[in-house]
Every structure is written in C-alpha cells, then in structure tokens.
PDB file of C-alpha atoms in Angstrom:
ATOM      1  CA  MET S   1     -40.414 -20.043  13.433  1.00 46.00           C
ATOM      2  CA  SER S   2     -38.725 -19.959   8.934  1.00 47.00           C
ATOM      3  CA  GLU S   3     -35.327 -21.405   8.397  1.00 48.00           C
ATOM      4  CA  HIS S   4     -33.257 -18.554   8.208  1.00 48.00           C
ATOM      5  CA  LEU S   5     -34.389 -17.584  11.792  1.00 48.00           C
ATOM      6  CA  GLN S   6     -33.011 -20.547  13.333  1.00 47.00           C
ATOM      7  CA  LYS S   7     -29.935 -20.203  15.381  1.00 43.00           C
ATOM      8  CA  PRO S   8     -27.616 -22.332  13.481  1.00 43.00           C
ATOM      9  CA  ILE S   9     -27.142 -26.582  15.565  1.00 43.00           C
ATOM     10  CA  TYR S  10     -23.464 -28.025  15.383  1.00 43.00           C
ATOM     11  CA  GLN S  11     -23.354 -31.157  15.562  1.00 42.00           C
ATOM     12  CA  LYS S  12     -20.718 -33.539  17.594  1.00 46.00           C
ATOM     13  CA  ALA S  13     -21.154 -37.504  17.685  1.00 52.00           C
ATOM     14  CA  GLY S  14     -24.200 -36.361  16.546  1.00 49.00           C
ATOM     15  CA  ARG S  15     -26.142 -34.750  19.830  1.00 44.00           C
ATOM     16  CA  PRO S  16     -26.985 -31.168  18.164  1.00 41.00           C
ATOM     17  CA  ARG S  17     -26.671 -28.396  20.523  1.00 39.00           C
ATOM     18  CA  ALA S  18     -27.303 -24.823  19.639  1.00 37.00           C
ATOM     19  CA  SER S  19     -24.336 -22.195  18.582  1.00 35.00           C
ATOM     20  CA  ARG S  20     -21.450 -20.424  19.949  1.00 41.00           C
ATOM     21  CA  SER S  21     -21.400 -17.698  21.690  1.00 44.00           C
ATOM     22  CA  PRO S  22     -18.955 -15.032  23.472  1.00 48.00           C
ATOM     23  CA  ARG S  23     -19.117 -17.610  26.753  1.00 56.00           C
ATOM     24  CA  SER S  24     -18.034 -20.694  25.228  1.00 64.00           C
ATOM     25  CA  ASN S  25     -16.795 -23.917  27.055  1.00 71.00           C
ATOM     26  CA  LYS S  26     -14.088 -23.670  24.076  1.00 88.00           C
ATOM     27  CA  ILE S  27     -10.202 -22.043  26.077  1.00 93.00           C
ATOM     28  CA  PRO S  28      -8.743 -20.222  23.607  1.00 95.00           C
ATOM     29  CA  LYS S  29      -5.109 -21.651  21.790  1.00 95.00           C
ATOM     30  CA  LYS S  30      -3.468 -19.017  23.244  1.00 95.00           C
ATOM     31  CA  LEU S  31      -3.882 -19.955  27.155  1.00 95.00           C
ATOM     32  CA  ARG S  32      -4.258 -23.823  26.305  1.00 96.00           C
ATOM     33  CA  THR S  33      -1.083 -23.527  25.167  1.00 96.00           C
ATOM     34  CA  ALA S  34       0.387 -20.924  27.480  1.00 97.00           C
ATOM     35  CA  ALA S  35      -0.560 -23.635  30.251  1.00 97.00           C
ATOM     36  CA  TYR S  36       0.851 -26.140  28.862  1.00 98.00           C
ATOM     37  CA  GLU S  37       4.155 -23.763  28.626  1.00 97.00           C
ATOM     38  CA  ARG S  38       3.827 -22.303  31.945  1.00 97.00           C
ATOM     39  CA  ALA S  39       3.362 -26.751  33.600  1.00 97.00           C
ATOM     40  CA  GLY S  40       6.651 -27.318  31.879  1.00 97.00           C
ATOM     41  CA  GLY S  41       4.911 -29.927  29.363  1.00 98.00           C
ATOM     42  CA  LEU S  42       4.300 -32.037  33.133  1.00 98.00           C
ATOM     43  CA  CYS S  43       1.180 -32.260  34.845  1.00 98.00           C
ATOM     44  CA  ASP S  44       0.301 -29.491  37.362  1.00 98.00           C
ATOM     45  CA  CYS S  45      -1.339 -33.119  39.001  1.00 97.00           C
ATOM     46  CA  CYS S  46       1.266 -35.406  39.276  1.00 97.00           C
ATOM     47  CA  GLY S  47       3.537 -34.587  37.271  1.00 97.00           C
ATOM     48  CA  GLU S  48       3.644 -36.607  34.769  1.00 98.00           C
ATOM     49  CA  TRP S  49       4.201 -35.592  31.702  1.00 98.00           C
ATOM     50  CA  MET S  50       1.684 -34.735  29.116  1.00 97.00           C
ATOM     51  CA  ASP S  51       0.675 -34.791  25.400  1.00 96.00           C
ATOM     52  CA  PRO S  52      -0.130 -30.885  23.982  1.00 95.00           C
ATOM     53  CA  GLU S  53      -2.079 -31.374  22.277  1.00 94.00           C
ATOM     54  CA  THR S  54      -4.501 -34.248  24.525  1.00 95.00           C
ATOM     55  CA  PHE S  55      -4.304 -32.578  27.449  1.00 97.00           C
ATOM     56  CA  ASP S  56      -7.334 -31.586  29.394  1.00 97.00           C
ATOM     57  CA  ALA S  57      -6.136 -26.762  30.899  1.00 97.00           C
ATOM     58  CA  HIS S  58      -9.189 -26.999  34.096  1.00 97.00           C
ATOM     59  CA  HIS S  59     -11.276 -24.023  34.451  1.00 97.00           C
ATOM     60  CA  ARG S  60      -9.826 -24.143  38.835  1.00 97.00           C
ATOM     61  CA  GLN S  61     -13.206 -21.563  39.235  1.00 97.00           C
ATOM     62  CA  LEU S  62     -16.149 -23.116  37.164  1.00 95.00           C
ATOM     63  CA  ARG S  63     -17.302 -21.947  34.925  1.00 94.00           C
ATOM     64  CA  SER S  64     -20.506 -22.192  36.040  1.00 92.00           C
ATOM     65  CA  ARG S  65     -19.413 -21.218  39.320  1.00 93.00           C
ATOM     66  CA  GLY S  66     -17.987 -18.011  37.070  1.00 93.00           C
ATOM     67  CA  GLY S  67     -15.364 -19.243  36.101  1.00 94.00           C
ATOM     68  CA  LYS S  68     -13.388 -17.318  33.536  1.00 95.00           C
ATOM     69  CA  HIS S  69     -10.835 -18.295  30.419  1.00 95.00           C
ATOM     70  CA  THR S  70      -7.876 -16.356  32.364  1.00 96.00           C
ATOM     71  CA  ILE S  71      -4.147 -17.804  32.683  1.00 97.00           C
ATOM     72  CA  GLU S  72      -4.714 -17.449  36.873  1.00 97.00           C
ATOM     73  CA  ASN S  73      -7.930 -20.241  36.524  1.00 97.00           C
ATOM     74  CA  LEU S  74      -5.898 -21.925  33.795  1.00 97.00           C
ATOM     75  CA  VAL S  75      -3.710 -25.465  35.333  1.00 98.00           C
ATOM     76  CA  ALA S  76      -2.729 -28.430  32.785  1.00 98.00           C
ATOM     77  CA  LEU S  77      -3.880 -31.307  33.398  1.00 98.00           C
ATOM     78  CA  LYS S  78      -3.442 -35.260  32.640  1.00 97.00           C
ATOM     79  CA  HIS S  79      -7.716 -36.666  31.714  1.00 97.00           C
ATOM     80  CA  GLU S  80      -7.467 -39.031  34.101  1.00 97.00           C
ATOM     81  CA  HIS S  81      -6.967 -36.599  36.336  1.00 97.00           C
ATOM     82  CA  HIS S  82      -9.461 -34.187  35.384  1.00 97.00           C
ATOM     83  CA  MET S  83     -11.881 -36.366  36.349  1.00 98.00           C
ATOM     84  CA  TRP S  84     -10.547 -37.085  39.819  1.00 97.00           C
ATOM     85  CA  VAL S  85     -11.341 -33.160  39.991  1.00 97.00           C
ATOM     86  CA  HIS S  86     -14.051 -33.265  39.466  1.00 97.00           C
ATOM     87  CA  GLN S  87     -14.701 -36.178  41.444  1.00 98.00           C
ATOM     88  CA  HIS S  88     -13.201 -34.918  44.936  1.00 97.00           C
ATOM     89  CA  PRO S  89     -14.309 -31.257  44.608  1.00 96.00           C
ATOM     90  CA  ALA S  90     -12.602 -30.979  48.709  1.00 97.00           C
ATOM     91  CA  GLU S  91      -9.803 -32.377  48.483  1.00 97.00           C
ATOM     92  CA  SER S  92      -8.985 -30.629  45.022  1.00 97.00           C
ATOM     93  CA  THR S  93     -10.330 -27.327  46.718  1.00 97.00           C
ATOM     94  CA  ASP S  94      -7.584 -28.146  49.060  1.00 97.00           C
ATOM     95  CA  ARG S  95      -5.185 -27.817  47.134  1.00 97.00           C
ATOM     96  CA  GLY S  96      -6.344 -24.913  44.974  1.00 97.00           C
ATOM     97  CA  LEU S  97      -7.498 -26.755  42.288  1.00 98.00           C
ATOM     98  CA  MET S  98     -11.057 -25.941  43.003  1.00 97.00           C
ATOM     99  CA  VAL S  99     -12.030 -22.977  43.280  1.00 97.00           C
ATOM    100  CA  PRO S 100     -15.225 -21.730  45.376  1.00 96.00           C
ATOM    101  CA  SER S 101     -16.688 -18.863  43.269  1.00 94.00           C
ATOM    102  CA  TRP S 102     -16.219 -16.373  46.477  1.00 95.00           C
ATOM    103  CA  ALA S 103     -12.742 -16.668  45.589  1.00 96.00           C
ATOM    104  CA  ASP S 104     -10.011 -15.191  43.702  1.00 96.00           C
ATOM    105  CA  PRO S 105      -7.975 -17.997  41.612  1.00 97.00           C
ATOM    106  CA  VAL S 106      -5.625 -15.083  41.313  1.00 96.00           C
ATOM    107  CA  ASP S 107      -5.033 -14.970  44.564  1.00 95.00           C
ATOM    108  CA  THR S 108      -5.537 -19.067  45.706  1.00 97.00           C
ATOM    109  CA  PRO S 109      -2.650 -20.778  45.515  1.00 97.00           C
ATOM    110  CA  VAL S 110      -1.692 -24.271  43.655  1.00 98.00           C
ATOM    111  CA  ARG S 111       0.079 -27.479  45.360  1.00 97.00           C
ATOM    112  CA  ARG S 112       1.337 -29.108  42.708  1.00 97.00           C
ATOM    113  CA  PHE S 113       2.613 -32.602  42.303  1.00 96.00           C
ATOM    114  CA  ASP S 114       6.374 -31.696  43.897  1.00 96.00           C
ATOM    115  CA  GLY S 115       4.496 -30.414  46.804  1.00 95.00           C
ATOM    116  CA  ASN S 116       4.767 -26.706  47.053  1.00 96.00           C
ATOM    117  CA  LEU S 117       2.562 -23.642  46.741  1.00 97.00           C
ATOM    118  CA  TYR S 118       2.525 -21.815  43.279  1.00 97.00           C
ATOM    119  CA  LEU S 119       0.316 -18.687  42.393  1.00 96.00           C
ATOM    120  CA  SER S 120      -1.183 -19.350  39.071  1.00 93.00           C
ATOM    121  CA  ARG S 121       0.269 -16.875  36.893  1.00 93.00           C
ATOM    122  CA  TRP S 122       1.619 -16.427  33.751  1.00 92.00           C
ATOM    123  CA  ALA S 123       4.729 -18.131  34.691  1.00 95.00           C
ATOM    124  CA  TRP S 124       4.156 -20.560  38.985  1.00 95.00           C
ATOM    125  CA  GLU S 125       4.983 -18.171  41.887  1.00 95.00           C
ATOM    126  CA  ARG S 126       6.462 -20.491  43.989  1.00 96.00           C
ATOM    127  CA  ILE S 127       5.223 -19.236  47.884  1.00 94.00           C
ATOM    128  CA  GLU S 128       7.055 -19.525  50.615  1.00 86.00           C
ATOM    129  CA  GLU S 129       5.243 -22.503  53.825  1.00 81.00           C
ATOM    130  CA  ASN S 130       5.553 -21.258  57.103  1.00 72.00           C
ATOM    131  CA  ARG S 131       5.378 -25.669  57.886  1.00 58.00           C
TER     132      ARG S 131
END
C-alpha cells in the first residue's frame, strides 16, 4: 500500500493505534462537563469531591454493548470507583451504574451515594420508592 493511502497513526504512551473514527471512545467535552456539574462535583458512587480535570465519566451501558455518548448514559465517578464498577458488574448493575445491552439507560435508575434512586437526565430526577 502506498504511503499516502495509509490511515494516520496516533501515538499514545508509545503504542500505535488507528486514527479516530466517528465512534471514538472520547466523550465530548460538553457531556463530560454536564455529567460533572449534574453530580455537583461529587462522585455519583461515594459522594466525595472529584477534581473536574481528572474525574472519570463512565458509560453506564458500555460502548461494547451499544452504549452511546448521552447524558442519560453517563455518571461521574472517581477513578477507583470507575475501576470498581468494571470489576463488580453484578453489584454495579443492581445500582444502575451498569446497564445491560437490552435495557435503556433513559429508563434505568441509578442508586447514588445517598441511597436514593434517580433517573439520569440533565439534572438528577429522584424517584420515590415504596420501601
């Protein structure tokens, strides 16, 4: 293949990868900011303050399961809680921090750090529970 027909390669930490595509894993800055602001700067898992530059925006319905870059599909987490979510999928699914491929994040509530259930919108909408 001639040199000018090859896809550009971007370097990150010394590892080559293919060029970015429209299905890039990079969450748009507007959505990252919205997820952080909706959380009030607090981790949606534990309620502790997060740095606005280093928090993790987590896809509730994983990109590998068809999850999209939407506010309903994002939660703001500290890095250690983001790792916990991926290491404990059953518990994370029970809390709504993970959403199965067949479910819609719009209709799947999240149990946040305060123990209440919320629907993920541009602002958290609390759901009254019959306990």
